[in-house]
Structures are given as C-alpha cells and as structure tokens.
Coordinates of C-alpha atoms in Angstrom, one line a residue:
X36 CA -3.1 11.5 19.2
X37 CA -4.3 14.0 17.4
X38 CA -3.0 16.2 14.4
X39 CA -2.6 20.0 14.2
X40 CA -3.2 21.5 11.0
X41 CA -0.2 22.7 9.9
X42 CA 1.5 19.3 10.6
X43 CA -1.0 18.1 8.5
X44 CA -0.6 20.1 5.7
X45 CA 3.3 19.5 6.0
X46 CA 2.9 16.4 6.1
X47 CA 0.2 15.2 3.0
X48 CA 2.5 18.2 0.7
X49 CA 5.6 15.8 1.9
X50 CA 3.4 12.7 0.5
X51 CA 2.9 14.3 -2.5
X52 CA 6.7 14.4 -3.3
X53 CA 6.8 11.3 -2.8
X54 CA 3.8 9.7 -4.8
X55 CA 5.2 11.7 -7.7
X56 CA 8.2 10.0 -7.4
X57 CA 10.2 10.1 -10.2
X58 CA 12.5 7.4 -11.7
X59 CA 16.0 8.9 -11.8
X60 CA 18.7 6.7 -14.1
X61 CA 20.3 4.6 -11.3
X62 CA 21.3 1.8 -10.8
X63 CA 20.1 -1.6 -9.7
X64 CA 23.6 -2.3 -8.0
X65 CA 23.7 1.3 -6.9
X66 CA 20.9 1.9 -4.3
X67 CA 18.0 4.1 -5.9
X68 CA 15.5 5.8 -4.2
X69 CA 11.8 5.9 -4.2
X70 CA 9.5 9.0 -3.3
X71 CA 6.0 8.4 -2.3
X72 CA 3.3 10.9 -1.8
X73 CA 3.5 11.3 1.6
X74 CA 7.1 11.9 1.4
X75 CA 7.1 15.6 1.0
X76 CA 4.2 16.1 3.5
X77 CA 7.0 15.8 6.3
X78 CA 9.0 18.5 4.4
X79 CA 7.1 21.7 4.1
X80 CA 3.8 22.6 5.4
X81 CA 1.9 23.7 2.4
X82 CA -2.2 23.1 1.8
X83 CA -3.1 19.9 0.5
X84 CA -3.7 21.9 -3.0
X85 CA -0.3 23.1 -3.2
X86 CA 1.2 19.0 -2.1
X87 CA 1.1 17.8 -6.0
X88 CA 3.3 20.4 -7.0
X89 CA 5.7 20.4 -4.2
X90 CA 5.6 16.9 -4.7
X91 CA 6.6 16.7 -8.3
X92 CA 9.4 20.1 -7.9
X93 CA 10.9 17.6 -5.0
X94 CA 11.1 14.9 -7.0
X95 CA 12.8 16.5 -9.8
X96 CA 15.6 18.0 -7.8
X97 CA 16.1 14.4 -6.4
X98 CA 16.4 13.2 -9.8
X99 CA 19.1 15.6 -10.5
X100 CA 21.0 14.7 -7.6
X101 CA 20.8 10.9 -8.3
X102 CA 23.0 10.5 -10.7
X103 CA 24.2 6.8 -10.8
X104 CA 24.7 4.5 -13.5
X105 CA 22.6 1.0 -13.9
X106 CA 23.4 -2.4 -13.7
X107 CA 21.3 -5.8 -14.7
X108 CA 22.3 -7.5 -11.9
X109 CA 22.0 -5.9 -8.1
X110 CA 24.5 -6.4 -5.2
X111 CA 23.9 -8.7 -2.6
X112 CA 23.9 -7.1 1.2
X113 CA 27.5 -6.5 2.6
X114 CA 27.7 -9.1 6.0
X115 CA 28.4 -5.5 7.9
X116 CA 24.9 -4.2 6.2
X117 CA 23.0 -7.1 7.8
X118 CA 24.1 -7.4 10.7
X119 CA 23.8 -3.6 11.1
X120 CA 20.4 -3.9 10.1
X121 CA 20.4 -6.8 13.1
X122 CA 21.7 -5.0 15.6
X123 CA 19.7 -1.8 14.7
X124 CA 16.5 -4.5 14.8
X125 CA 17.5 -5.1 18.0
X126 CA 18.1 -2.1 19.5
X127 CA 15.1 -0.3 18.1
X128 CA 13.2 -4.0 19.9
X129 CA 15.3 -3.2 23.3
X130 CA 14.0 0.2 23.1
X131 CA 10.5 -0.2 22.2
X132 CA 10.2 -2.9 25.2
X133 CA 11.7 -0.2 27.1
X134 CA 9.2 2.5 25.9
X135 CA 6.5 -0.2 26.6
X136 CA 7.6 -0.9 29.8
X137 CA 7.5 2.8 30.7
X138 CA 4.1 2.8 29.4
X139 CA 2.1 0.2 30.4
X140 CA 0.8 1.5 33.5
X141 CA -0.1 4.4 31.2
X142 CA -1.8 2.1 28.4
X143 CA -3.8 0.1 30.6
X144 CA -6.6 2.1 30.1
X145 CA -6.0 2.9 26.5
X146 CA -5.7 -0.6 26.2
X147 CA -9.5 -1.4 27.3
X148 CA -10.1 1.4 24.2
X149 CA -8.0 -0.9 21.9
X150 CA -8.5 -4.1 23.0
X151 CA -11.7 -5.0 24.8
X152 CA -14.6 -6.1 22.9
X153 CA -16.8 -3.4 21.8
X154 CA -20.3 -3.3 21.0
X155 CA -21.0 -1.8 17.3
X156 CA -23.7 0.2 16.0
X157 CA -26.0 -3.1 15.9
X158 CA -25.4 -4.7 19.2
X159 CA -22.9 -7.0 17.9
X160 CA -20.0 -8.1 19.8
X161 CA -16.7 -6.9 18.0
X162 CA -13.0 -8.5 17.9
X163 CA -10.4 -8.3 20.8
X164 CA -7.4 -6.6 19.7
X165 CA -4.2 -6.0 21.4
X166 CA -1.3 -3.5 20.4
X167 CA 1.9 -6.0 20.4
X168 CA 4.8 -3.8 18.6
X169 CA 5.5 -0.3 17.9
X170 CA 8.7 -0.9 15.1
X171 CA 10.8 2.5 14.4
X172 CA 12.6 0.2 11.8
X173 CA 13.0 2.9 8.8
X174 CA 15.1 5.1 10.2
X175 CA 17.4 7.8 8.4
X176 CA 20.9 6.6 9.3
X177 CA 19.4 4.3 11.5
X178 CA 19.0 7.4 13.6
X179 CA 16.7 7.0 16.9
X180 CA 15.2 11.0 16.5
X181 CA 14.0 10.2 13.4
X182 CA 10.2 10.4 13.8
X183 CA 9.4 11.9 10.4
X184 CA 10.1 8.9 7.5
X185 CA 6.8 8.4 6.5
X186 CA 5.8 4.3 6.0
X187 CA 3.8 3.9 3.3
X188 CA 3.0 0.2 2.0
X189 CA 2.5 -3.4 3.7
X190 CA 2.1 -6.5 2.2
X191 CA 2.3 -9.9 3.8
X192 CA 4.6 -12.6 2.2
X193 CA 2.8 -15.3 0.3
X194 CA 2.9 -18.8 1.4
X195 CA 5.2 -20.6 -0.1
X196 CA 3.8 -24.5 0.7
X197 CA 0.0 -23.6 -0.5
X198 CA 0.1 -26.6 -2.5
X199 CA 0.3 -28.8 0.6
X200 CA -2.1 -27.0 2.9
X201 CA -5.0 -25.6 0.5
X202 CA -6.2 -23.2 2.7
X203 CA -4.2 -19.9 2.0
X204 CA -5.9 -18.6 5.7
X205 CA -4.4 -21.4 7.1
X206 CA -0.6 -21.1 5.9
X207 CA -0.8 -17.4 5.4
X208 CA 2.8 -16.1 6.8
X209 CA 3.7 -14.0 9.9
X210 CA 6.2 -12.0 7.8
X211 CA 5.2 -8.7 6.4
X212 CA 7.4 -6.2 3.9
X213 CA 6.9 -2.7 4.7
X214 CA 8.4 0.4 2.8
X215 CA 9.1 4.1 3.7
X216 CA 12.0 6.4 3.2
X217 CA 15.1 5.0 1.5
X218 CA 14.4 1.2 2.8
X219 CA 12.1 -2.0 2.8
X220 CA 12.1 -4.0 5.8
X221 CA 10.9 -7.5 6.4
X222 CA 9.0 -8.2 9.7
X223 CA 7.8 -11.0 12.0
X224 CA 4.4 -9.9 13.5
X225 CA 4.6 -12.5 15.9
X226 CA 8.1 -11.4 17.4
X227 CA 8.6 -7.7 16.6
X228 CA 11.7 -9.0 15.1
X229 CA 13.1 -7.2 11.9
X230 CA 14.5 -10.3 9.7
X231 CA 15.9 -8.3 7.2
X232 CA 16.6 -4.4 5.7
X233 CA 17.2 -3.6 2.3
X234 CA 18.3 0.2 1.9
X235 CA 19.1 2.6 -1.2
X236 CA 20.5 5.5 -0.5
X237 CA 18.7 8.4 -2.1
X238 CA 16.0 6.5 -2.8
X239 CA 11.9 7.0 -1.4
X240 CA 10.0 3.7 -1.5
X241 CA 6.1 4.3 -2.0
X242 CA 5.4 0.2 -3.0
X243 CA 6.1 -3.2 -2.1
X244 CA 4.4 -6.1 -3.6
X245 CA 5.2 -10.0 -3.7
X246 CA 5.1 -12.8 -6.5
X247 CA 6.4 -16.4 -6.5
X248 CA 8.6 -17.6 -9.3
X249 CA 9.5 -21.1 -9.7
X250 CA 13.3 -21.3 -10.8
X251 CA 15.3 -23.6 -11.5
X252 CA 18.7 -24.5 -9.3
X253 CA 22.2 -25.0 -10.7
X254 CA 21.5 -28.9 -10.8
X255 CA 18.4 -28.2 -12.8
X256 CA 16.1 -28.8 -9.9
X257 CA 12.8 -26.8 -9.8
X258 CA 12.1 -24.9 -6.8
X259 CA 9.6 -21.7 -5.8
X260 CA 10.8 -18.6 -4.4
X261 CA 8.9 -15.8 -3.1
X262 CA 10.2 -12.6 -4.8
X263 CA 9.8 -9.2 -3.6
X264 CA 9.6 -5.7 -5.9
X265 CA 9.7 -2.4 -4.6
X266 CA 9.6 0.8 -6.2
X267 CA 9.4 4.8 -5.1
X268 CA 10.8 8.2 -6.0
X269 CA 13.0 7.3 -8.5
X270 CA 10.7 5.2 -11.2
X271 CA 12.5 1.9 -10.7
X272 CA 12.0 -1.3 -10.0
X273 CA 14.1 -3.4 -7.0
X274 CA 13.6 -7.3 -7.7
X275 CA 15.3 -9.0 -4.5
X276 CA 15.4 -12.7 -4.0
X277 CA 14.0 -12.3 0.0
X278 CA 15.2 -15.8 0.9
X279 CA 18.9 -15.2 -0.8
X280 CA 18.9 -11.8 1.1
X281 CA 19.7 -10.6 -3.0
X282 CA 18.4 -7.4 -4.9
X283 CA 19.0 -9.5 -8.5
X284 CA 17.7 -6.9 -10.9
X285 CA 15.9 -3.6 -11.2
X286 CA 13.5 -2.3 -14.0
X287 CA 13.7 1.4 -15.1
X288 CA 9.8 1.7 -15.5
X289 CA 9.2 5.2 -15.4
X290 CA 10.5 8.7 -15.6
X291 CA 8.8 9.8 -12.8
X292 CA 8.0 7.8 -9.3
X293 CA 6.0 4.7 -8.9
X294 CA 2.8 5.2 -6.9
X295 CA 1.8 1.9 -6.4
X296 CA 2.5 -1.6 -7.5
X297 CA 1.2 -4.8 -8.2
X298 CA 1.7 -8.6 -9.7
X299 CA -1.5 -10.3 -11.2
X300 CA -2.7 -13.5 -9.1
X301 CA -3.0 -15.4 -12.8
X302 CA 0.3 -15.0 -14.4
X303 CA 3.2 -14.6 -11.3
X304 CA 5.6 -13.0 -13.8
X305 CA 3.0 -10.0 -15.0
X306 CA 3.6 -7.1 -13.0
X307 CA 1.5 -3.9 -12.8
X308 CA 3.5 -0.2 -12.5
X309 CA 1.3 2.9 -12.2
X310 CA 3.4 6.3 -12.2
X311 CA 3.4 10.0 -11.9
X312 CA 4.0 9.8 -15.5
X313 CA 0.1 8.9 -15.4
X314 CA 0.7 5.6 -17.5
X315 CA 0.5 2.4 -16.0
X316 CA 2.8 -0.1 -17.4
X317 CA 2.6 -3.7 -17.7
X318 CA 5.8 -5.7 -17.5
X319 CA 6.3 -9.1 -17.9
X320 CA 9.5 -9.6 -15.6
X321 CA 10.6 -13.1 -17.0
X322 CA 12.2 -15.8 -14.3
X323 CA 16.0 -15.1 -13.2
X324 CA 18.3 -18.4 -14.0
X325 CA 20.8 -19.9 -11.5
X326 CA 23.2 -16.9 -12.1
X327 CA 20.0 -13.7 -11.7
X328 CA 20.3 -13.7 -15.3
X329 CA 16.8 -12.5 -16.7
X330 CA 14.6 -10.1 -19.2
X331 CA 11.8 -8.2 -18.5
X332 CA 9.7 -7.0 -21.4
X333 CA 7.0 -4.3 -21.5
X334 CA 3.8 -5.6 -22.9
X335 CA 1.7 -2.9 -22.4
X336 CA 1.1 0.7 -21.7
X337 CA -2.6 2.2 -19.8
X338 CA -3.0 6.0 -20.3
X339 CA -4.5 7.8 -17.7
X340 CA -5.8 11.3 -17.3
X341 CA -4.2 12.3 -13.9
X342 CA -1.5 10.3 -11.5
X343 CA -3.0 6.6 -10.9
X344 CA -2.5 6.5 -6.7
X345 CA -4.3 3.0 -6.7
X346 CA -5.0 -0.2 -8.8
X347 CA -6.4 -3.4 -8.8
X348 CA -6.7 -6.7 -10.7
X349 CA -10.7 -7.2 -10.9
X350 CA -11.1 -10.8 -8.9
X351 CA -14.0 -12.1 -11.1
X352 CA -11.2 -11.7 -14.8
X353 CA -7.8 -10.6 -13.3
X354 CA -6.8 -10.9 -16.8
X355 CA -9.2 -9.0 -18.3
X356 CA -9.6 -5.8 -16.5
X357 CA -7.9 -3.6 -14.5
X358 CA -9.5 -0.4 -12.0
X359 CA -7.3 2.7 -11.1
X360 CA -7.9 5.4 -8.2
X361 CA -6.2 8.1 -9.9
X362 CA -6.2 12.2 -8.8
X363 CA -8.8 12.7 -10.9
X364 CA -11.6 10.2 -10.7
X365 CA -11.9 6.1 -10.8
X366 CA -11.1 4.1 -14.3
X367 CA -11.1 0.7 -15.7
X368 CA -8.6 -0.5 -18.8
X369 CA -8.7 -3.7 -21.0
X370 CA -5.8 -5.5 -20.4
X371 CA -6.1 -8.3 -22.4
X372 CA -2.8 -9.4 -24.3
X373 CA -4.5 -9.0 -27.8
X374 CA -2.9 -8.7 -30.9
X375 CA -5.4 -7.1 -32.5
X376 CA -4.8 -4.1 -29.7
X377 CA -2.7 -1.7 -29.7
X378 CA 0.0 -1.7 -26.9
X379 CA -0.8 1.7 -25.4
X380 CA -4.8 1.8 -24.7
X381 CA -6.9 4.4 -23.0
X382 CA -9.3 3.5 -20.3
X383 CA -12.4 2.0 -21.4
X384 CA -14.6 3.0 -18.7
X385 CA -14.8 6.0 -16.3
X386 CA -17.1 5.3 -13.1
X387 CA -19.2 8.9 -12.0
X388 CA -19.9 9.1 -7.8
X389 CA -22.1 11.6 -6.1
X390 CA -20.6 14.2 -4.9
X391 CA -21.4 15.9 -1.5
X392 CA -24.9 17.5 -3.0
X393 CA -25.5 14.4 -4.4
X394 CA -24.6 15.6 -7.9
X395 CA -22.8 13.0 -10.2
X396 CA -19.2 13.7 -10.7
X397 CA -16.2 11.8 -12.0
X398 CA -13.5 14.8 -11.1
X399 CA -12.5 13.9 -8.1
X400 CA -9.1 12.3 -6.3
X401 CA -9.7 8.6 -6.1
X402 CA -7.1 7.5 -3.1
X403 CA -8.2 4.5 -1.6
X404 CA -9.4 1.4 -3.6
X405 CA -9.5 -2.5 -3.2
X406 CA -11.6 -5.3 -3.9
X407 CA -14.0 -6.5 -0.4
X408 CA -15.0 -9.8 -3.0
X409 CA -15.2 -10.9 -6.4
X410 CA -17.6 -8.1 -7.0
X411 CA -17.6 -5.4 -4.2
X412 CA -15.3 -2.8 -4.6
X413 CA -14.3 -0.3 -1.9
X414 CA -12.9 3.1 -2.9
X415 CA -12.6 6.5 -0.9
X416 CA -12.2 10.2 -1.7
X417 CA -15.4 11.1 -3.7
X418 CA -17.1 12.3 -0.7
X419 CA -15.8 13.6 2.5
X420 CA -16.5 11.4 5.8
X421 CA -17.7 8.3 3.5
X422 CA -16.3 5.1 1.9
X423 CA -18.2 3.8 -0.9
X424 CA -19.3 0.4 -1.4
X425 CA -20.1 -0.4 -5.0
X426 CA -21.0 -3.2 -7.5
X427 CA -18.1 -4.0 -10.4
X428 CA -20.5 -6.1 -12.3
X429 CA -23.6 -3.7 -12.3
X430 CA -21.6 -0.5 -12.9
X431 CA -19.7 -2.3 -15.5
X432 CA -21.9 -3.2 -18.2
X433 CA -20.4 -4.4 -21.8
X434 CA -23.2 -3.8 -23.5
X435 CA -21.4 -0.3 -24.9
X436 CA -18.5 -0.8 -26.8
X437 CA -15.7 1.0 -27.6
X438 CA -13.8 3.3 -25.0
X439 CA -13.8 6.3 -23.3
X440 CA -17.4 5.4 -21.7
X441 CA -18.8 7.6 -18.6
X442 CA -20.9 5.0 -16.3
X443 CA -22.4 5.8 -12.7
X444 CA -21.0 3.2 -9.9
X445 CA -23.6 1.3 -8.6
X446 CA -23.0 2.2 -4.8
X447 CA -24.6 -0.5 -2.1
X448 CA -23.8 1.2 1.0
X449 CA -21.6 3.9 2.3
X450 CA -19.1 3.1 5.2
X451 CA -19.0 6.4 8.1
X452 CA -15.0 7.4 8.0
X453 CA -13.5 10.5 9.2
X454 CA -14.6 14.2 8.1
X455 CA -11.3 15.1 7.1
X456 CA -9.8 16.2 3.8
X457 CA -6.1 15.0 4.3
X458 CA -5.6 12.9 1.1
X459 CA -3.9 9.7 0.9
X460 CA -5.1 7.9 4.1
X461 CA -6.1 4.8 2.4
X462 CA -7.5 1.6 2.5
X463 CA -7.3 -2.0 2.3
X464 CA -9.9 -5.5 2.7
X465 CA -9.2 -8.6 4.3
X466 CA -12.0 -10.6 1.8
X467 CA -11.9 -14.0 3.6
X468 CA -12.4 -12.2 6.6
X469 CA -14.9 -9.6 4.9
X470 CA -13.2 -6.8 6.8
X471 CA -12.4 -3.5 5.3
X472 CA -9.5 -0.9 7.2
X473 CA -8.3 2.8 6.9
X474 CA -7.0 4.8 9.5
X475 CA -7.0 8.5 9.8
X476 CA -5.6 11.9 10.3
X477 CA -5.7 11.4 14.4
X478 CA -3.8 8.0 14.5
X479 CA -6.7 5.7 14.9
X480 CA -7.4 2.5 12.6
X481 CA -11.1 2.5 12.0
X482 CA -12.0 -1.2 11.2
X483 CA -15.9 -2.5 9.7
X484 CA -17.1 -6.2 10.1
X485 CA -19.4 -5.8 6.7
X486 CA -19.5 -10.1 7.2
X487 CA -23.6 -9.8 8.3
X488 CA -24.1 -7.0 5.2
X489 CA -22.6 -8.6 2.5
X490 CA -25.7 -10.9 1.6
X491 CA -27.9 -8.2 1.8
X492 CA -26.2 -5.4 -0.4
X493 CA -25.5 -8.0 -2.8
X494 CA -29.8 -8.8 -3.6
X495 CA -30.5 -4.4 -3.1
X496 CA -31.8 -4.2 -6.8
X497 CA -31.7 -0.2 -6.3
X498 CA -28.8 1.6 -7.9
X499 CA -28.7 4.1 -5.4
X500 CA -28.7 2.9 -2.1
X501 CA -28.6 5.4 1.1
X502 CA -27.7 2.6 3.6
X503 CA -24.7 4.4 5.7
X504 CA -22.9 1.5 7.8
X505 CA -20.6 2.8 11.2
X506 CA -17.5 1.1 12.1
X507 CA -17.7 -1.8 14.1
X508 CA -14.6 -0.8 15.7
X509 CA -12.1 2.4 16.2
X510 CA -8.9 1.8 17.4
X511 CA -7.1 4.3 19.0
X512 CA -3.6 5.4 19.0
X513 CA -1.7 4.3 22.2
X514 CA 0.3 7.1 24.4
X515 CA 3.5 6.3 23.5
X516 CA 6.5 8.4 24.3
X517 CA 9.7 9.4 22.5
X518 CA 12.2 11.0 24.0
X519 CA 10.0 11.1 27.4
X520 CA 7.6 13.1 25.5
X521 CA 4.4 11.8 24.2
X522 CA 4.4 11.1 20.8
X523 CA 1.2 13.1 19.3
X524 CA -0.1 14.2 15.6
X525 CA -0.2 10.8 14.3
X526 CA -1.1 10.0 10.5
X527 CA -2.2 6.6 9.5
X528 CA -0.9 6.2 6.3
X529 CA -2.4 2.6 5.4
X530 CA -3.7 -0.6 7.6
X531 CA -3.1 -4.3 6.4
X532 CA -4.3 -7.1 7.5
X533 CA -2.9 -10.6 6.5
X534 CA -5.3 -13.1 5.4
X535 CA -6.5 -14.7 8.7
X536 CA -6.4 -11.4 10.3
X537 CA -4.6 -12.6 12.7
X538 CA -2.2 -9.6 12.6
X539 CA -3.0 -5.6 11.7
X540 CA 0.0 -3.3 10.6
X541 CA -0.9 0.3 10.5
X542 CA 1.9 2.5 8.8
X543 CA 2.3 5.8 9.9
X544 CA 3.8 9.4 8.9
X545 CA 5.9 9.3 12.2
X546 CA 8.3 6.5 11.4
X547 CA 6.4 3.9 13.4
X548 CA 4.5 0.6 12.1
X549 CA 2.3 -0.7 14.7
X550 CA 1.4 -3.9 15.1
X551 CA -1.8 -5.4 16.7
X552 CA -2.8 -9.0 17.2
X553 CA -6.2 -10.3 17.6
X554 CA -6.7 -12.1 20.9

C-alpha cells in the first residue's frame, strides 16, 4: 500500500511524541507509559518539521496526567490479565486466519512478489520468503478498530542454553518482544501465537531490549533467566522476569521519554538509556534476589547535542565506545568506567557525511544505525534515497586526543533506499547472515544480501567510495483487509530479523506486526 501525504505527516508528527517521550513519576507497580516518536504521528497531521515539537508538547501533557506514585517492586499479572491477554491472542489469531482466508485468493499473486525468488541487480538468485502472520496484538482496549498504535521495537529473546549448543544461529529463539502503544507483547514466529502481554496504562513504549542474569533460587541454586526492559513516553524503565510472567522493578531514568535502549553483550547487568533529555545514561541494574529485591546504580552520564534516536555498542570494544544516531548528526562517547573520568562526558568524536551536493556535513538527523560486522557500520538519514556503508576503524582514528573531534566517515558503499523524507523508518543487520533491512513509507521491507560485497569494501583503500549497491530484494506489502476494506498507507516502522534469519518482523504505524518466514 501506499501512503498519502497527509497520513504521513500525521503520522511521523505522532512518532515524534512519542520518541520524546518523557518519563513521568510513576510507578513500577502502577503501569507507566512510554511515548515513542512515532507515537504522535498518528495524532495530528503536521510536516515532519513541526513532529519534534508536537512530540515533546504531547509528551508533557501526558506527564501531567500521569500522576502515580512509585514502587521498587512491580505487580505480577492478575490471572484475569493473562488470560485476557490469551483470549484476545486468540481472537486476534481466529481473526487474522479469517482475514487470511478471505485473502488468499487475492494474495496469490502478491505472494509471487513476496515470496518467489527474485533475481537482484547482479543476476543472483535471492531468498524465498513467505508472509506467515499479520498480529493486531497492541491494541487500545484490546479494541479490533484500532489500526493506528504505532509498533515500534523488535528484539528476539536470547537463548538461554548457549552454553550447550555454541552456535547462537543454531539455538537462536522463535520468540520475539515487540513494543507499541501502552504494551509489550511476547511472540511465537513460528505459531502466530501471542505468549504473553504486559500493559501500562498511560504509558507509550518506544524500546524493548533483553539481558540474561544469573540469579540465585531460594535454595541458593544458581540459575539464568532471560530478563526483559522496556521503556517509552514516560522516562522509565519496566524490568519484567519473562519466564515468571513478573514486572520486578522499574528505573526512573529520565525526565523525558526513552528513545531507545540497550544492554552491553560484555557485562549483562550494564544497560544503555538514551533520552529526549539528550543524555544517554548508563545504569548498572544489579541482579534481583529470590524476593525481586535489587539496586540499580547510575554509572554514567553521555551528553549529547540533540535527542539520541539510535545507539550501539561498537562490536570490536563494546566496552570502550559507544555510537549514537541522534537528530542532529552521528557521535561516538568513551565509555570506559575510569576513575580518572568524570561521570558525565561529552562525545569524543563527531563523524561528518556528504550531503546531497556532496558537501561534508555533520547537521543532519541520524535515524537508522547498527553494526553489519565488527567494523561496518550502517546508518541512514544523511542523504535522501541512500544508506551509508562506513568503516568504524578508519573513520575512528586515536591518533587525536582529547574530545569534541570532527572526523569524515569513511563510507564503502551506499545502499539504494527509498527517496522519501519521512523520518524514523529505520534499520537493523542480521551480521551472521550479512543482511541489512529497512522498510519504507509504502509498506514494503527492502532487504540487501551485502554477503558477496563485504570482502571487497573491506580491501577499497579509497576514502570515498561511489559504489551504489540495489536491494537484492523488495518485499511488498500484502492486500490485507480490515473491516472488508483494504488496508492501505502503510508505514514500516522497523524490520528485525533473528539471528538465523529464519523469521522477519516488520512493525508498522497501523497496529500490525507482520511476520515472514524464509522457505
């Protein structure tokens, strides 16, 4: 489907509410509630300039009207709450099979777009991908009309047994979180089915992300749990127990909402919270005991010029150095716990792009950005209809010292993406896979194979490389129906593979995660 403009507009103004979510005092027994970005973009239908500020004004009337005390300790799900959620899982499955039912005589031929082999720019064969589920699982009041909650974030559950099998593409789970609107919901890609919904009320979730703690038992046994911490609108931090079915704490981070979120892969405990407060805060989240008893401590505080929308942990010294997408350009902070630093730090490096006449410019809204490998990092927004491809190593040269440094990114190759200049479409990588994903403004989930150009941009010895790549594959968004009416002016908020890329989850701004499996 495609998207009018006006919808468009509405609808990135309504995300930028919700990026700038803002934390409001609540309580982690109460349920809060998270803005993203995107949120407001359903709301009004102002120009993508005017989306910050609606964004922010939304947020700080929802503050106002959240006015809940805190607790340490969180609630556990009332039995009616789950099997609510079970029965709503079900009856939004009933219905999609339903809707799919209905369709399939119209999808067979979108289904050759979607799912038959294509032939890329190079003569290459490409994957076979087949649409599987269409999940309206974030509902408003669990309310079937609701095509407007905007999905924002995916992340697939760890494995919990990598210590028997070795290979994380090998155990890699099934079961994805996905956040949007006032809930986080955990999925089986495999079934459709939703296993479990945690909701607060009020609250806009922009970010889910996962750790593993080891705690110990009541009998003093030592066992690992996989532990999930969302975060949106309101500027806190939900810490639920997944396998207990138990938010156990929350974390009042920021003032303003959480835009994104993540743990470091070194130190399961560290975890990474970058707000519209433009700090990003490091919090060390400690290990709950047999009772959710625990203490988080802040250990750190990265000061950035505009709202971070993006981090990551660089691969090669995830305890060393940190890169942020932010509205206003692409930085890198220290993060090394060193006494002899101070606790709040300014970036140490900015990273300059060409702009669209080629000119190098570091001003500009930074709103995709993940690691393809250990050095290759993918980041969109400096250039319309482009992804950049760039070296972390070469760009990032300690020679200088001191902070506050401007440096040109070393760009390898650019990736062909959409023309448009809707913001916050972004993207993700699959690294053992050596895919890279972002879907766009007309529902379709653009996907690039960059395994047979990896090699090759890695020896280019120029710093300025022209090579454009194409997609190897676009996939398109199916004719589905709601309401016997086809269901059109589709955003793709994000797309996430899990590690195998056995399964793709593209979240959109209609309510609806899809869900594709490779055949």
């Amino acid at each position: 489907g495609t998207v009018t403009p006006s919808k468009r507009k509405g609808a990135r103004s309504r995300g930028g509410s919700a990026s700038k979510r803002s934390r409001s005092q609540s309580s982690s027994k109460e349920e809060p509630s998270p803005s993203p970005k995107k949120t407001s973009r359903l709301q009004d239908e102002r120009r993508p300039e005017e989306q910050r500020a609606s964004r922010l004004q939304a947020k700080e009337s929802q503050t106002a009207q959240d006015p809940e005390g805190a607790h340490r300790n969180g609630g556990r799900l009332p039995k009616a709450h789950s099997h609510k959620r079970s029965r709503q899982q079900k009856e939004d499955k009933e219905e999609e099979e339903e809707e799919e039912e209905e369709e399939e005589e119209e999808e067979e031929d979108e289904k050759d777009v979607c799912s038959s082999p294509v032939k890329d720019l190079e003569g290459e064969e490409t994957i076979s991908l087949e649409p599987v589920h269409f999940l309206q699982c974030h509902s408003k009041g669990n309310n079937r009309d609701d095509f407007k909650t905007q999905l924002w974030a995916c992340v697939f559950e760890p494995p919990l047994d990598c210590g028997t099998r070795k290979d994380p593409v090998v155990s890699s789970s099934r079961t994805a979180a996905t956040c949007g609107g006032d809930s986080v919901c955990l999925v089986n890609c495999e079934t459709g089915i939703v296993l479990k919904k945690y909701k607060v009320t009020g609250e806009e979730f922009f970010t889910v992300t996962w750790t593993t703690l080891t705690m110990v038992t009541s009998d003093g046994r030592k066992k690992r749990h996989n532990v999930l911490a969302a975060a949106g609108r309101r500027g806190i931090v939900k810490l639920i127990h997944v396998a207990a079915d138990y938010c156990y704490g929350e974390i009042k981070a920021h003032k303003k909402p959480i835009a994104t979120a993540c743990f470091s892969p070194v130190t399961e405990t560290h975890l990474f919270t970058a707000s519209y407060d433009k700090k990003i805060c490091v919090w060390d989240i400690g290990v709950p005991d047999c009772d959710y008893n625990f203490k988080e401590r802040q250990l750190m505080v990265l000061e950035t010029i505009d709202t971070p929308l993006r981090i990551a942990l660089v691969p090669s010294c995830p305890d060393r150095y940190l890169v942020a997408g932010c509205e206003k350009g692409c930085f890198a902070w220290d993060i090394r716990l060193d006494e002899k630093q101070p606790k709040n730090r300014p970036h140490e490096v900015e990273f300059q792009f060409p702009d669209d006449e080629g000119n190098e410019t570091s001003s500009h809204r930074v709103d995709g950005l993940a690691f393809l490998n250990e050095d290759i990092v993918v980041s969109k927004s400096s250039k319309m209809g482009s992804i950049n491809l760039w070296s972390w190593s070469r760009s990032f040269k300690e020679q200088g010292k001191g902070s506050r440094r401007t440096v040109q990114a070393v760009i390898l190759a650019e990736l062909e993406w959409s023309s448009t200049d809707l913001p916050y479409l972004t993207l993700s990588t699959c690294p053992t896979e050596e895919y890279v994903f972002c879907g766009d403004e007309k529902g379709s989930v653009w996907l690039y194979d960059l395994s047979n150009h990896l090699s090759a941009l890695s020896a280019t010895k120029e710093d300025r490389v022209t090579k454009r790549i194409g997609p190897s594959q676009v996939l398109k968004w199916p004719e589905l129906k709601a309401n016997g009416e086809p269901l059109t002016d589709v955003l793709v908020n994000n797309v996430v593979a899990d590690p195998s890329f056995t399964y793709l989850v593209a979240l959109t701004d209609v309510n609806i995660a899809a869900i594709w499996k490779k055949a």
